[in-house]
JSON list of C-alpha atoms in Angstrom, two decimals:
[
{"chain": "A", "resi": 1, "resn": "MET", "atom": "CA", "xyz": [59.16, -41.03, -7.09]},
{"chain": "A", "resi": 2, "resn": "ASN", "atom": "CA", "xyz": [62.00, -43.29, -8.22]},
{"chain": "A", "resi": 3, "resn": "PRO", "atom": "CA", "xyz": [63.21, -42.14, -11.64]},
{"chain": "A", "resi": 4, "resn": "ASP", "atom": "CA", "xyz": [65.96, -44.10, -13.39]},
{"chain": "A", "resi": 5, "resn": "HIS", "atom": "CA", "xyz": [67.90, -40.85, -13.83]},
{"chain": "A", "resi": 6, "resn": "ILE", "atom": "CA", "xyz": [67.52, -37.20, -12.93]},
{"chain": "A", "resi": 7, "resn": "SER", "atom": "CA", "xyz": [68.88, -33.97, -14.37]},
{"chain": "A", "resi": 8, "resn": "LEU", "atom": "CA", "xyz": [69.78, -31.02, -12.14]},
{"chain": "A", "resi": 9, "resn": "HIS", "atom": "CA", "xyz": [71.33, -27.85, -13.53]},
{"chain": "A", "resi": 10, "resn": "ASN", "atom": "CA", "xyz": [72.08, -29.76, -16.77]},
{"chain": "A", "resi": 11, "resn": "LYS", "atom": "CA", "xyz": [74.04, -32.42, -14.85]},
{"chain": "A", "resi": 12, "resn": "GLN", "atom": "CA", "xyz": [72.92, -36.05, -15.05]},
{"chain": "A", "resi": 13, "resn": "PHE", "atom": "CA", "xyz": [72.54, -38.38, -12.07]},
{"chain": "A", "resi": 14, "resn": "GLU", "atom": "CA", "xyz": [71.80, -42.10, -11.88]},
{"chain": "A", "resi": 15, "resn": "PRO", "atom": "CA", "xyz": [70.33, -44.17, -9.02]},
{"chain": "A", "resi": 16, "resn": "TYR", "atom": "CA", "xyz": [72.85, -45.03, -6.32]},
{"chain": "A", "resi": 17, "resn": "LEU", "atom": "CA", "xyz": [71.17, -45.91, -3.00]},
{"chain": "A", "resi": 18, "resn": "SER", "atom": "CA", "xyz": [67.51, -46.74, -2.49]},
{"chain": "A", "resi": 19, "resn": "ALA", "atom": "CA", "xyz": [65.27, -45.42, 0.26]},
{"chain": "A", "resi": 20, "resn": "ALA", "atom": "CA", "xyz": [65.21, -48.97, 1.69]},
{"chain": "A", "resi": 21, "resn": "GLN", "atom": "CA", "xyz": [69.03, -49.05, 1.93]},
{"chain": "A", "resi": 22, "resn": "LEU", "atom": "CA", "xyz": [69.03, -45.67, 3.66]},
{"chain": "A", "resi": 23, "resn": "THR", "atom": "CA", "xyz": [66.34, -46.79, 6.12]},
{"chain": "A", "resi": 24, "resn": "ALA", "atom": "CA", "xyz": [68.34, -49.89, 7.04]},
{"chain": "A", "resi": 25, "resn": "ALA", "atom": "CA", "xyz": [71.50, -47.84, 7.68]},
{"chain": "A", "resi": 26, "resn": "ILE", "atom": "CA", "xyz": [69.58, -45.29, 9.76]},
{"chain": "A", "resi": 27, "resn": "ARG", "atom": "CA", "xyz": [67.93, -47.97, 11.88]},
{"chain": "A", "resi": 28, "resn": "GLU", "atom": "CA", "xyz": [71.34, -49.47, 12.59]},
{"chain": "A", "resi": 29, "resn": "VAL", "atom": "CA", "xyz": [72.74, -46.10, 13.71]},
{"chain": "A", "resi": 30, "resn": "ALA", "atom": "CA", "xyz": [69.67, -45.45, 15.88]},
{"chain": "A", "resi": 31, "resn": "ALA", "atom": "CA", "xyz": [69.95, -48.87, 17.54]},
{"chain": "A", "resi": 32, "resn": "ARG", "atom": "CA", "xyz": [73.58, -48.15, 18.47]},
{"chain": "A", "resi": 33, "resn": "ILE", "atom": "CA", "xyz": [72.69, -44.71, 19.88]},
{"chain": "A", "resi": 34, "resn": "ASN", "atom": "CA", "xyz": [69.76, -46.16, 21.85]},
{"chain": "A", "resi": 35, "resn": "GLN", "atom": "CA", "xyz": [72.07, -48.80, 23.33]},
{"chain": "A", "resi": 36, "resn": "ASP", "atom": "CA", "xyz": [74.99, -46.45, 24.05]},
{"chain": "A", "resi": 37, "resn": "TYR", "atom": "CA", "xyz": [72.83, -43.78, 25.71]},
{"chain": "A", "resi": 38, "resn": "ALA", "atom": "CA", "xyz": [70.26, -45.99, 27.45]},
{"chain": "A", "resi": 39, "resn": "GLY", "atom": "CA", "xyz": [68.83, -44.15, 30.46]},
{"chain": "A", "resi": 40, "resn": "GLN", "atom": "CA", "xyz": [70.39, -40.83, 29.47]},
{"chain": "A", "resi": 41, "resn": "GLN", "atom": "CA", "xyz": [69.03, -37.68, 27.89]},
{"chain": "A", "resi": 42, "resn": "VAL", "atom": "CA", "xyz": [70.61, -36.58, 24.60]},
{"chain": "A", "resi": 43, "resn": "LEU", "atom": "CA", "xyz": [70.65, -33.29, 22.71]},
{"chain": "A", "resi": 44, "resn": "PHE", "atom": "CA", "xyz": [70.73, -33.88, 18.96]},
{"chain": "A", "resi": 45, "resn": "VAL", "atom": "CA", "xyz": [72.34, -30.99, 17.06]},
{"chain": "A", "resi": 46, "resn": "VAL", "atom": "CA", "xyz": [71.15, -31.16, 13.45]},
{"chain": "A", "resi": 47, "resn": "VAL", "atom": "CA", "xyz": [73.31, -29.55, 10.78]},
{"chain": "A", "resi": 48, "resn": "LEU", "atom": "CA", "xyz": [71.04, -27.86, 8.24]},
{"chain": "A", "resi": 49, "resn": "ASN", "atom": "CA", "xyz": [70.15, -27.93, 5.46]},
{"chain": "A", "resi": 50, "resn": "GLY", "atom": "CA", "xyz": [71.24, -31.33, 4.24]},
{"chain": "A", "resi": 51, "resn": "SER", "atom": "CA", "xyz": [70.61, -33.33, 7.41]},
{"chain": "A", "resi": 52, "resn": "PHE", "atom": "CA", "xyz": [66.91, -32.63, 7.77]},
{"chain": "A", "resi": 53, "resn": "MET", "atom": "CA", "xyz": [65.72, -35.94, 6.25]},
{"chain": "A", "resi": 54, "resn": "PHE", "atom": "CA", "xyz": [68.36, -38.00, 8.05]},
{"chain": "A", "resi": 55, "resn": "ALA", "atom": "CA", "xyz": [67.53, -36.32, 11.37]},
{"chain": "A", "resi": 56, "resn": "ALA", "atom": "CA", "xyz": [63.78, -36.77, 10.96]},
{"chain": "A", "resi": 57, "resn": "ASP", "atom": "CA", "xyz": [64.07, -40.47, 10.12]},
{"chain": "A", "resi": 58, "resn": "LEU", "atom": "CA", "xyz": [66.74, -41.15, 12.75]},
{"chain": "A", "resi": 59, "resn": "LEU", "atom": "CA", "xyz": [64.77, -39.49, 15.54]},
{"chain": "A", "resi": 60, "resn": "LYS", "atom": "CA", "xyz": [61.71, -41.61, 14.70]},
{"chain": "A", "resi": 61, "resn": "GLU", "atom": "CA", "xyz": [63.88, -44.60, 15.72]},
{"chain": "A", "resi": 62, "resn": "ILE", "atom": "CA", "xyz": [65.31, -43.05, 18.91]},
{"chain": "A", "resi": 63, "resn": "SER", "atom": "CA", "xyz": [63.72, -44.37, 22.11]},
{"chain": "A", "resi": 64, "resn": "LEU", "atom": "CA", "xyz": [65.64, -42.08, 24.48]},
{"chain": "A", "resi": 65, "resn": "ASP", "atom": "CA", "xyz": [64.51, -38.87, 26.13]},
{"chain": "A", "resi": 66, "resn": "CYS", "atom": "CA", "xyz": [66.00, -36.31, 23.80]},
{"chain": "A", "resi": 67, "resn": "GLU", "atom": "CA", "xyz": [65.91, -32.75, 22.56]},
{"chain": "A", "resi": 68, "resn": "ILE", "atom": "CA", "xyz": [66.67, -31.49, 19.10]},
{"chain": "A", "resi": 69, "resn": "CYS", "atom": "CA", "xyz": [68.13, -28.21, 17.92]},
{"chain": "A", "resi": 70, "resn": "PHE", "atom": "CA", "xyz": [69.45, -26.92, 14.64]},
{"chain": "A", "resi": 71, "resn": "ILE", "atom": "CA", "xyz": [72.62, -25.26, 13.44]},
{"chain": "A", "resi": 72, "resn": "ARG", "atom": "CA", "xyz": [73.40, -24.13, 9.93]},
{"chain": "A", "resi": 73, "resn": "VAL", "atom": "CA", "xyz": [76.86, -24.00, 8.40]},
{"chain": "A", "resi": 74, "resn": "ALA", "atom": "CA", "xyz": [77.94, -23.65, 4.81]},
{"chain": "A", "resi": 75, "resn": "SER", "atom": "CA", "xyz": [81.05, -24.88, 3.02]},
{"chain": "A", "resi": 76, "resn": "TYR", "atom": "CA", "xyz": [79.83, -26.07, -0.39]},
{"chain": "A", "resi": 77, "resn": "GLN", "atom": "CA", "xyz": [79.43, -24.29, -3.68]},
{"chain": "A", "resi": 78, "resn": "GLY", "atom": "CA", "xyz": [78.35, -26.28, -6.71]},
{"chain": "A", "resi": 79, "resn": "THR", "atom": "CA", "xyz": [79.81, -29.79, -6.58]},
{"chain": "A", "resi": 80, "resn": "SER", "atom": "CA", "xyz": [82.83, -29.18, -4.38]},
{"chain": "A", "resi": 81, "resn": "SER", "atom": "CA", "xyz": [83.72, -27.89, -0.94]},
{"chain": "A", "resi": 82, "resn": "THR", "atom": "CA", "xyz": [85.01, -24.34, -0.76]},
{"chain": "A", "resi": 83, "resn": "GLY", "atom": "CA", "xyz": [87.28, -25.42, 2.10]},
{"chain": "A", "resi": 84, "resn": "GLU", "atom": "CA", "xyz": [85.98, -22.41, 4.03]},
{"chain": "A", "resi": 85, "resn": "VAL", "atom": "CA", "xyz": [83.38, -23.02, 6.70]},
{"chain": "A", "resi": 86, "resn": "LYS", "atom": "CA", "xyz": [80.99, -20.20, 7.60]},
{"chain": "A", "resi": 87, "resn": "GLU", "atom": "CA", "xyz": [78.64, -20.49, 10.56]},
{"chain": "A", "resi": 88, "resn": "VAL", "atom": "CA", "xyz": [75.30, -19.14, 9.41]},
{"chain": "A", "resi": 89, "resn": "LEU", "atom": "CA", "xyz": [72.98, -19.90, 12.29]},
{"chain": "A", "resi": 90, "resn": "GLY", "atom": "CA", "xyz": [74.48, -20.66, 15.67]},
{"chain": "A", "resi": 91, "resn": "LEU", "atom": "CA", "xyz": [73.50, -22.93, 18.51]},
{"chain": "A", "resi": 92, "resn": "THR", "atom": "CA", "xyz": [71.46, -21.19, 21.22]},
{"chain": "A", "resi": 93, "resn": "GLU", "atom": "CA", "xyz": [70.84, -24.18, 23.52]},
{"chain": "A", "resi": 94, "resn": "GLU", "atom": "CA", "xyz": [73.06, -24.67, 26.54]},
{"chain": "A", "resi": 95, "resn": "ILE", "atom": "CA", "xyz": [75.15, -27.82, 26.07]},
{"chain": "A", "resi": 96, "resn": "GLN", "atom": "CA", "xyz": [77.51, -27.62, 29.05]},
{"chain": "A", "resi": 97, "resn": "GLY", "atom": "CA", "xyz": [77.34, -30.90, 30.96]},
{"chain": "A", "resi": 98, "resn": "ARG", "atom": "CA", "xyz": [74.94, -32.47, 28.44]},
{"chain": "A", "resi": 99, "resn": "HIS", "atom": "CA", "xyz": [75.35, -35.41, 26.08]},
{"chain": "A", "resi": 100, "resn": "ALA", "atom": "CA", "xyz": [75.29, -34.01, 22.53]},
{"chain": "A", "resi": 101, "resn": "ILE", "atom": "CA", "xyz": [75.30, -35.80, 19.20]},
{"chain": "A", "resi": 102, "resn": "ILE", "atom": "CA", "xyz": [75.87, -33.84, 16.00]},
{"chain": "A", "resi": 103, "resn": "LEU", "atom": "CA", "xyz": [73.71, -35.15, 13.14]},
{"chain": "A", "resi": 104, "resn": "GLU", "atom": "CA", "xyz": [75.31, -34.57, 9.73]},
{"chain": "A", "resi": 105, "resn": "ASP", "atom": "CA", "xyz": [74.27, -35.76, 6.29]},
{"chain": "A", "resi": 106, "resn": "ILE", "atom": "CA", "xyz": [77.76, -36.30, 4.88]},
{"chain": "A", "resi": 107, "resn": "VAL", "atom": "CA", "xyz": [81.36, -35.99, 6.03]},
{"chain": "A", "resi": 108, "resn": "ASP", "atom": "CA", "xyz": [83.87, -35.72, 3.23]},
{"chain": "A", "resi": 109, "resn": "THR", "atom": "CA", "xyz": [86.86, -33.40, 3.83]},
{"chain": "A", "resi": 110, "resn": "GLY", "atom": "CA", "xyz": [85.92, -33.06, 7.50]},
{"chain": "A", "resi": 111, "resn": "HIS", "atom": "CA", "xyz": [86.46, -29.27, 7.57]},
{"chain": "A", "resi": 112, "resn": "THR", "atom": "CA", "xyz": [82.90, -28.54, 8.67]},
{"chain": "A", "resi": 113, "resn": "MET", "atom": "CA", "xyz": [82.86, -31.30, 11.27]},
{"chain": "A", "resi": 114, "resn": "GLN", "atom": "CA", "xyz": [86.22, -30.26, 12.72]},
{"chain": "A", "resi": 115, "resn": "MET", "atom": "CA", "xyz": [84.93, -26.69, 13.12]},
{"chain": "A", "resi": 116, "resn": "LEU", "atom": "CA", "xyz": [81.73, -27.95, 14.77]},
{"chain": "A", "resi": 117, "resn": "LEU", "atom": "CA", "xyz": [83.60, -30.27, 17.14]},
{"chain": "A", "resi": 118, "resn": "ASP", "atom": "CA", "xyz": [85.96, -27.44, 18.15]},
{"chain": "A", "resi": 119, "resn": "THR", "atom": "CA", "xyz": [83.13, -24.91, 18.56]},
{"chain": "A", "resi": 120, "resn": "LEU", "atom": "CA", "xyz": [80.76, -27.19, 20.45]},
{"chain": "A", "resi": 121, "resn": "GLY", "atom": "CA", "xyz": [83.53, -28.89, 22.42]},
{"chain": "A", "resi": 122, "resn": "ALA", "atom": "CA", "xyz": [84.56, -25.50, 23.81]},
{"chain": "A", "resi": 123, "resn": "ARG", "atom": "CA", "xyz": [81.09, -25.32, 25.43]},
{"chain": "A", "resi": 124, "resn": "GLN", "atom": "CA", "xyz": [82.03, -28.29, 27.66]},
{"chain": "A", "resi": 125, "resn": "PRO", "atom": "CA", "xyz": [79.38, -30.91, 26.93]},
{"chain": "A", "resi": 126, "resn": "ALA", "atom": "CA", "xyz": [79.45, -34.09, 29.01]},
{"chain": "A", "resi": 127, "resn": "SER", "atom": "CA", "xyz": [80.05, -35.91, 25.73]},
{"chain": "A", "resi": 128, "resn": "LEU", "atom": "CA", "xyz": [80.11, -34.90, 22.09]},
{"chain": "A", "resi": 129, "resn": "GLU", "atom": "CA", "xyz": [79.69, -37.44, 19.32]},
{"chain": "A", "resi": 130, "resn": "VAL", "atom": "CA", "xyz": [78.98, -37.41, 15.59]},
{"chain": "A", "resi": 131, "resn": "ALA", "atom": "CA", "xyz": [76.36, -39.39, 13.69]},
{"chain": "A", "resi": 132, "resn": "THR", "atom": "CA", "xyz": [76.65, -39.05, 9.93]},
{"chain": "A", "resi": 133, "resn": "LEU", "atom": "CA", "xyz": [74.62, -40.79, 7.30]},
{"chain": "A", "resi": 134, "resn": "PHE", "atom": "CA", "xyz": [77.48, -40.79, 4.77]},
{"chain": "A", "resi": 135, "resn": "LEU", "atom": "CA", "xyz": [81.25, -40.81, 5.10]},
{"chain": "A", "resi": 136, "resn": "LYS", "atom": "CA", "xyz": [83.70, -40.42, 2.21]},
{"chain": "A", "resi": 137, "resn": "PRO", "atom": "CA", "xyz": [86.85, -41.87, 3.83]},
{"chain": "A", "resi": 138, "resn": "GLU", "atom": "CA", "xyz": [89.14, -41.14, 0.86]},
{"chain": "A", "resi": 139, "resn": "CYS", "atom": "CA", "xyz": [88.34, -37.40, 1.11]},
{"chain": "A", "resi": 140, "resn": "LEU", "atom": "CA", "xyz": [88.84, -37.04, 4.87]},
{"chain": "A", "resi": 141, "resn": "GLN", "atom": "CA", "xyz": [91.51, -34.49, 5.76]},
{"chain": "A", "resi": 142, "resn": "HIS", "atom": "CA", "xyz": [91.03, -34.53, 9.56]},
{"chain": "A", "resi": 143, "resn": "GLU", "atom": "CA", "xyz": [91.15, -37.27, 12.16]},
{"chain": "A", "resi": 144, "resn": "LEU", "atom": "CA", "xyz": [87.62, -37.15, 13.46]},
{"chain": "A", "resi": 145, "resn": "PRO", "atom": "CA", "xyz": [85.86, -39.19, 16.16]},
{"chain": "A", "resi": 146, "resn": "LEU", "atom": "CA", "xyz": [83.03, -40.42, 13.93]},
{"chain": "A", "resi": 147, "resn": "ARG", "atom": "CA", "xyz": [81.28, -42.83, 16.29]},
{"chain": "A", "resi": 148, "resn": "TYR", "atom": "CA", "xyz": [78.14, -43.39, 14.21]},
{"chain": "A", "resi": 149, "resn": "VAL", "atom": "CA", "xyz": [78.46, -43.81, 10.44]},
{"chain": "A", "resi": 150, "resn": "GLY", "atom": "CA", "xyz": [75.52, -45.02, 8.38]},
{"chain": "A", "resi": 151, "resn": "LEU", "atom": "CA", "xyz": [77.34, -45.74, 5.10]},
{"chain": "A", "resi": 152, "resn": "SER", "atom": "CA", "xyz": [80.91, -45.31, 3.87]},
{"chain": "A", "resi": 153, "resn": "ILE", "atom": "CA", "xyz": [80.87, -44.36, 0.20]},
{"chain": "A", "resi": 154, "resn": "PRO", "atom": "CA", "xyz": [83.38, -43.54, -2.53]},
{"chain": "A", "resi": 155, "resn": "ASN", "atom": "CA", "xyz": [84.10, -39.98, -3.60]},
{"chain": "A", "resi": 156, "resn": "ASP", "atom": "CA", "xyz": [81.07, -39.68, -5.87]},
{"chain": "A", "resi": 157, "resn": "PHE", "atom": "CA", "xyz": [78.98, -36.52, -6.01]},
{"chain": "A", "resi": 158, "resn": "ILE", "atom": "CA", "xyz": [75.56, -37.47, -4.68]},
{"chain": "A", "resi": 159, "resn": "VAL", "atom": "CA", "xyz": [72.16, -35.81, -4.38]},
{"chain": "A", "resi": 160, "resn": "GLY", "atom": "CA", "xyz": [68.82, -36.73, -2.90]},
{"chain": "A", "resi": 161, "resn": "TYR", "atom": "CA", "xyz": [67.60, -37.53, 0.59]},
{"chain": "A", "resi": 162, "resn": "GLY", "atom": "CA", "xyz": [68.46, -34.02, 1.77]},
{"chain": "A", "resi": 163, "resn": "LEU", "atom": "CA", "xyz": [71.65, -33.56, -0.26]},
{"chain": "A", "resi": 164, "resn": "ASP", "atom": "CA", "xyz": [71.54, -31.00, -3.02]},
{"chain": "A", "resi": 165, "resn": "PHE", "atom": "CA", "xyz": [73.27, -29.63, -6.08]},
{"chain": "A", "resi": 166, "resn": "ASP", "atom": "CA", "xyz": [73.04, -25.83, -5.83]},
{"chain": "A", "resi": 167, "resn": "GLY", "atom": "CA", "xyz": [69.72, -26.08, -4.03]},
{"chain": "A", "resi": 168, "resn": "LEU", "atom": "CA", "xyz": [68.06, -28.78, -6.14]},
{"chain": "A", "resi": 169, "resn": "GLY", "atom": "CA", "xyz": [67.57, -32.50, -5.49]},
{"chain": "A", "resi": 170, "resn": "ARG", "atom": "CA", "xyz": [67.02, -32.56, -1.71]},
{"chain": "A", "resi": 171, "resn": "ASN", "atom": "CA", "xyz": [63.47, -33.87, -2.12]},
{"chain": "A", "resi": 172, "resn": "TYR", "atom": "CA", "xyz": [64.28, -37.25, -3.66]},
{"chain": "A", "resi": 173, "resn": "PRO", "atom": "CA", "xyz": [63.78, -40.21, -1.27]},
{"chain": "A", "resi": 174, "resn": "ASP", "atom": "CA", "xyz": [66.63, -42.12, -2.95]},
{"chain": "A", "resi": 175, "resn": "VAL", "atom": "CA", "xyz": [70.24, -41.04, -3.50]},
{"chain": "A", "resi": 176, "resn": "TYR", "atom": "CA", "xyz": [71.64, -40.44, -6.97]},
{"chain": "A", "resi": 177, "resn": "LYS", "atom": "CA", "xyz": [75.23, -40.06, -8.11]},
{"chain": "A", "resi": 178, "resn": "ALA", "atom": "CA", "xyz": [76.60, -37.89, -10.87]},
{"chain": "A", "resi": 179, "resn": "VAL", "atom": "CA", "xyz": [77.43, -39.63, -14.13]}
]
């Protein structure tokens, strides 16, 4: 499945990043995590829904002893952030004294990530880091400790590889941008 354009909710998208480019970026992030946490156990906190593909592919490359859990937050409606972050499904695992890495599909304004860092940081982990597949630096409104960034991208609206447009488009192995 690699169409030269897709249409979602009557909006057109063109190819932007291939599955091969995504795989290379993910392997690079995983190699850094494996090196930085060698000999340690890590809890990966996956932000649903968009991060499911990134998390699955990243964890296939992780050689550490690790656990995985899921949290769901929402801040998007249509093609833009609402600016309001709502926690939908909270973290039930104990993270106090543990090394935790938040896995996120995309950081743009940083509102969601700031809320997660504040919320999880209050639970006193031994360390708390962020691994994001995509970062939109020109959109960032918070100073965030983003230790692991797969790809920095411009402020384009993208879908595919877990990212959606009102629920559609997550299933594409490549990433497409709106035209």
